[in-house]
Coordinates of C-alpha atoms in Angstrom, one line a residue:
M1 CA 22.9 36.8 21.0
S2 CA 26.6 35.1 21.2
S3 CA 27.2 37.8 24.1
L4 CA 23.9 36.6 25.6
M5 CA 25.0 33.4 25.6
N6 CA 28.1 34.0 27.3
S7 CA 26.6 35.8 30.1
P8 CA 27.0 34.3 33.4
Q9 CA 23.0 34.0 34.1
V10 CA 22.6 31.6 30.7
L11 CA 26.2 30.2 31.4
T12 CA 25.0 28.2 34.4
A13 CA 22.2 26.8 33.0
R14 CA 24.1 25.6 29.7
L15 CA 24.8 21.8 29.8
A16 CA 28.0 20.9 28.1
A17 CA 27.2 17.4 27.7
R18 CA 26.4 15.5 24.6
P19 CA 25.6 12.3 22.9
Q20 CA 28.9 10.3 21.7
P21 CA 29.1 8.4 18.3
S22 CA 28.5 4.6 18.8
S23 CA 32.1 3.6 17.9
K24 CA 33.6 5.6 21.0
L25 CA 31.1 3.3 23.3
P26 CA 32.0 0.3 24.9
A27 CA 29.7 -2.6 24.7
A28 CA 26.9 -3.1 26.8
I29 CA 24.7 -5.9 28.0
A30 CA 21.3 -5.1 26.6
G31 CA 19.0 -4.3 29.9
N32 CA 21.7 -5.9 32.5
A33 CA 22.4 -3.6 35.4
A34 CA 25.4 -5.4 35.9
A35 CA 27.1 -4.0 32.3
L36 CA 27.9 -0.3 34.2
S37 CA 30.8 -0.9 36.4
P38 CA 30.5 -0.2 40.0
A39 CA 32.8 3.3 39.8
G40 CA 33.4 5.0 36.4
A41 CA 36.2 7.1 35.6
N42 CA 34.7 10.3 36.7
G43 CA 34.0 9.2 40.0
Y44 CA 30.6 7.9 39.5
H45 CA 29.0 5.1 41.5
S46 CA 26.0 2.8 40.3
S47 CA 24.2 0.0 41.9
S48 CA 20.6 -2.2 40.9
Q49 CA 17.4 -1.1 42.4
F50 CA 14.2 -3.1 41.8
V51 CA 11.2 -0.8 41.2
S52 CA 9.0 -3.0 40.0
H53 CA 8.5 -6.4 39.3
A54 CA 11.0 -7.9 37.3
L55 CA 12.3 -4.5 36.0
Q56 CA 15.5 -2.7 37.7
A57 CA 17.1 0.8 37.6
I58 CA 20.2 2.3 38.2
A59 CA 20.9 4.2 41.2
L60 CA 23.7 6.8 40.4
S61 CA 25.9 8.4 43.1
F62 CA 27.7 11.8 42.0
D63 CA 28.5 13.0 45.7
N64 CA 27.8 12.2 49.3
S65 CA 24.0 12.5 49.0
N66 CA 21.6 10.2 49.5
R67 CA 19.9 11.7 46.3
D68 CA 20.8 9.8 43.3
S69 CA 19.7 9.6 39.1
Y70 CA 17.7 6.5 38.5
L71 CA 18.4 5.3 34.9
Y72 CA 15.9 2.1 33.4
V73 CA 17.6 0.6 30.1
P74 CA 15.0 -1.5 28.4
P75 CA 15.5 -4.9 27.4
T76 CA 15.3 -4.0 23.8
Y77 CA 18.0 -1.7 23.9
N78 CA 21.0 -2.5 21.1
P79 CA 24.2 -0.6 20.8
S80 CA 23.9 -0.5 17.3
L81 CA 20.6 1.2 17.0
P82 CA 20.7 4.9 18.8
S83 CA 18.1 5.1 21.2
P84 CA 15.6 8.0 22.8
L85 CA 16.5 9.1 25.9
L86 CA 14.1 10.7 28.3
V87 CA 14.8 12.7 30.9
M88 CA 12.2 13.2 33.8
L89 CA 12.2 15.8 36.3
H90 CA 9.9 15.1 39.6
G91 CA 7.5 17.9 41.2
A92 CA 8.4 19.1 45.0
G93 CA 9.3 16.9 47.4
G94 CA 9.7 14.1 44.8
H95 CA 12.1 11.3 44.0
G96 CA 13.3 8.6 41.7
P97 CA 11.6 5.9 42.5
N98 CA 8.0 7.4 42.0
T99 CA 8.9 9.4 39.2
L100 CA 10.0 6.3 37.5
A101 CA 5.8 5.4 37.6
T102 CA 4.7 8.6 36.1
F103 CA 4.7 6.6 32.0
G104 CA 2.9 3.9 33.7
A105 CA 5.0 0.1 34.1
L106 CA 8.2 0.6 32.7
S107 CA 7.8 -1.9 30.1
V108 CA 5.8 1.2 28.2
F109 CA 9.5 2.3 27.0
D110 CA 10.6 -1.2 25.9
A111 CA 8.9 -1.0 21.9
S112 CA 10.5 2.3 21.3
R113 CA 14.1 1.1 23.4
C114 CA 13.5 4.6 25.2
L115 CA 16.2 5.4 28.1
L116 CA 14.4 6.6 30.9
L117 CA 16.8 8.9 33.0
V118 CA 15.3 10.2 36.4
P119 CA 17.7 12.4 38.6
E120 CA 16.9 14.0 41.8
S121 CA 17.3 18.0 42.9
R122 CA 20.0 18.1 45.3
S123 CA 17.3 19.4 47.8
S124 CA 15.0 17.4 49.1
R125 CA 12.3 20.0 48.4
T126 CA 12.3 21.0 44.5
W127 CA 15.3 22.2 41.9
D128 CA 17.6 25.1 42.6
M129 CA 15.7 27.6 40.3
I130 CA 12.6 27.3 41.4
R131 CA 13.5 28.9 44.7
G132 CA 16.3 31.2 43.3
S133 CA 18.6 30.1 40.6
F134 CA 20.3 27.7 38.3
G135 CA 23.1 26.0 40.3
P136 CA 24.1 22.4 41.8
D137 CA 20.7 20.6 40.1
V138 CA 22.3 21.7 36.5
A139 CA 25.1 20.1 37.2
H140 CA 24.0 17.1 38.7
I141 CA 21.8 16.7 35.5
N142 CA 24.6 17.5 33.4
S143 CA 26.7 14.8 34.8
S144 CA 23.9 12.3 34.9
L145 CA 23.6 13.0 30.8
Q146 CA 27.1 12.9 30.7
Y147 CA 27.4 9.2 32.2
V148 CA 24.6 7.9 30.1
F149 CA 26.2 9.2 26.8
E150 CA 29.2 7.9 28.1
R151 CA 27.8 3.9 27.8
Y152 CA 24.9 4.0 26.4
S153 CA 24.0 4.8 22.0
V154 CA 21.3 8.2 22.4
D155 CA 19.5 9.2 19.2
P156 CA 20.1 13.0 19.2
S157 CA 16.5 13.6 17.4
R158 CA 14.9 11.9 20.3
L159 CA 16.6 13.4 23.3
G160 CA 14.1 14.9 25.3
I161 CA 13.1 16.8 29.6
A162 CA 10.0 16.4 30.7
G163 CA 8.9 17.1 34.3
F164 CA 5.5 17.1 36.5
S165 CA 4.7 20.5 38.4
D166 CA 7.7 21.6 40.2
G167 CA 9.8 19.7 37.7
A168 CA 7.5 20.7 35.0
S169 CA 8.4 24.6 35.3
Y170 CA 12.1 23.3 35.3
A171 CA 12.3 21.5 32.2
L172 CA 10.6 24.3 30.5
S173 CA 13.0 26.9 32.3
L174 CA 16.3 24.3 31.2
G175 CA 14.7 22.6 28.6
L176 CA 14.7 26.3 26.2
P177 CA 18.0 27.1 26.8
N178 CA 19.5 23.9 26.2
G179 CA 16.6 23.1 22.9
D180 CA 20.1 22.7 20.7
L181 CA 20.9 19.5 23.2
F182 CA 17.1 18.8 24.0
S183 CA 14.6 18.0 20.7
H184 CA 11.8 18.0 23.1
I185 CA 10.1 19.3 26.5
I186 CA 7.3 17.4 27.9
A187 CA 5.5 19.4 30.6
F188 CA 3.0 18.6 33.0
S189 CA 1.1 20.7 34.5
P190 CA 4.1 23.8 34.8
G191 CA 3.7 26.8 37.0
F192 CA 6.0 29.3 35.0
M193 CA 8.7 28.9 33.2
R194 CA 12.4 31.3 33.4
P195 CA 14.6 30.4 31.2
P196 CA 17.4 32.7 30.5
C197 CA 17.5 32.4 26.7
V198 CA 16.7 30.2 24.2
A199 CA 18.8 28.1 22.0
G200 CA 17.8 25.6 18.7
S201 CA 14.1 25.0 18.4
P202 CA 12.8 22.7 20.5
K203 CA 9.4 20.8 20.1
V204 CA 7.4 21.5 23.0
Y205 CA 4.3 19.6 24.5
I206 CA 2.5 20.9 27.6
S207 CA -0.8 19.5 29.5
H208 CA -2.7 20.9 32.5
G209 CA -5.9 20.1 33.9
V210 CA -8.9 22.6 34.0
H211 CA -9.4 21.5 37.7
D212 CA -5.8 21.7 38.9
E213 CA -6.1 23.7 42.7
V214 CA -2.6 23.6 43.1
L215 CA -1.3 25.1 40.0
P216 CA -4.8 27.0 38.4
I217 CA -4.7 27.0 34.9
E218 CA -5.4 30.2 34.3
R219 CA -2.6 31.6 36.1
C220 CA -0.3 28.8 34.9
S221 CA -0.4 27.2 31.5
R222 CA -3.0 29.6 30.1
R223 CA -0.4 32.4 30.8
L224 CA 2.5 30.6 29.6
L225 CA 1.5 29.6 26.6
P226 CA 1.2 32.9 24.7
S227 CA 5.0 33.7 25.7
L228 CA 6.1 30.2 24.7
K229 CA 4.6 30.6 21.4
Q230 CA 6.4 34.0 21.2
M231 CA 9.7 32.7 22.0
L232 CA 9.4 29.4 19.5
P233 CA 7.6 31.6 16.8
Q234 CA 8.9 28.6 14.5
G235 CA 8.3 25.9 16.9
E236 CA 6.0 23.0 17.5
V237 CA 4.1 23.6 20.8
H238 CA 1.9 21.2 21.5
Y239 CA -1.1 22.3 23.8
V240 CA -3.1 19.8 25.6
E241 CA -6.3 20.5 28.5
F242 CA -7.7 17.8 30.4
N243 CA -10.7 17.7 32.4
G244 CA -8.9 16.8 35.6
P245 CA -7.1 18.3 38.9
H246 CA -2.9 18.7 39.8
V247 CA -1.8 14.9 38.3
V248 CA -0.6 13.2 34.9
P249 CA -3.4 11.1 33.7
A250 CA -2.7 8.0 32.2
G251 CA -3.9 9.2 28.8
I252 CA -1.6 12.0 28.7
S253 CA 1.2 10.5 29.4
Q254 CA 0.9 8.0 27.1
E255 CA 0.1 10.3 24.5
A256 CA 3.1 12.3 25.6
L257 CA 5.3 9.3 25.2
L258 CA 4.1 8.5 21.8
W259 CA 4.6 12.4 20.7
F260 CA 8.1 12.0 21.7
T261 CA 9.4 8.7 20.4
N262 CA 7.3 8.4 17.3
G263 CA 5.9 11.4 16.3
E264 CA 2.3 10.9 17.1
A265 CA 1.0 14.4 17.5
P266 CA -1.4 14.7 20.1
V267 CA -4.8 14.2 19.6
T268 CA -5.9 17.9 20.7
P269 CA -3.0 20.1 19.6
N270 CA -3.6 24.0 20.0

């Protein structure tokens, strides 16, 4: 396994960022975008943007691209209490602001003090591995995570990566080789997965609509489920089918979020 983990293919998929002990973090003002400095030590630049009534997200610029990462810090965040962190990946052609609405109003994250990080792919079309191999998107996600870890107290046992459609395929493909970082993986209507290896034993939640015409369930989730269970023989894999098309129903997103933040098992595990 050690030689496999050091192969070029695996190394390009590995994330180096790790949560920091609370004692090493700067004091932060809960829910206040202004608590982040305009420019960080690693060249990050932040600005705030309204994404829904009375709620803000942080736009993080890491290069000259106009595609950023967005961070929602709930007003209930407490630096002395490590918070869950969920990374949510958009589908093909998606972007941060519309992806922030995947779980409904951002206030759904407040009760659990959950941070929501929404990075955007470097290409406006989709994530790098979907059309080729891992590359700049992995670096961008790693930088985004590092930004959060340097400023916020994150609970390593509740650190998840999620996605819809192409984002779901990417969440599985990137989450599995980084299962020693991500405790949970959520895939809403994935098309496929291509992890170069599996690290750790992340818990996995997959949902798919039986009437999906974009990524048909027979060719996608039903096909990859046996392979996933084989990759995680001792792992926790929840699979939910719903009566609908290529969407993330409110009930499904809420169920997945409760499973991630509170450990509540889905109603229809398989």
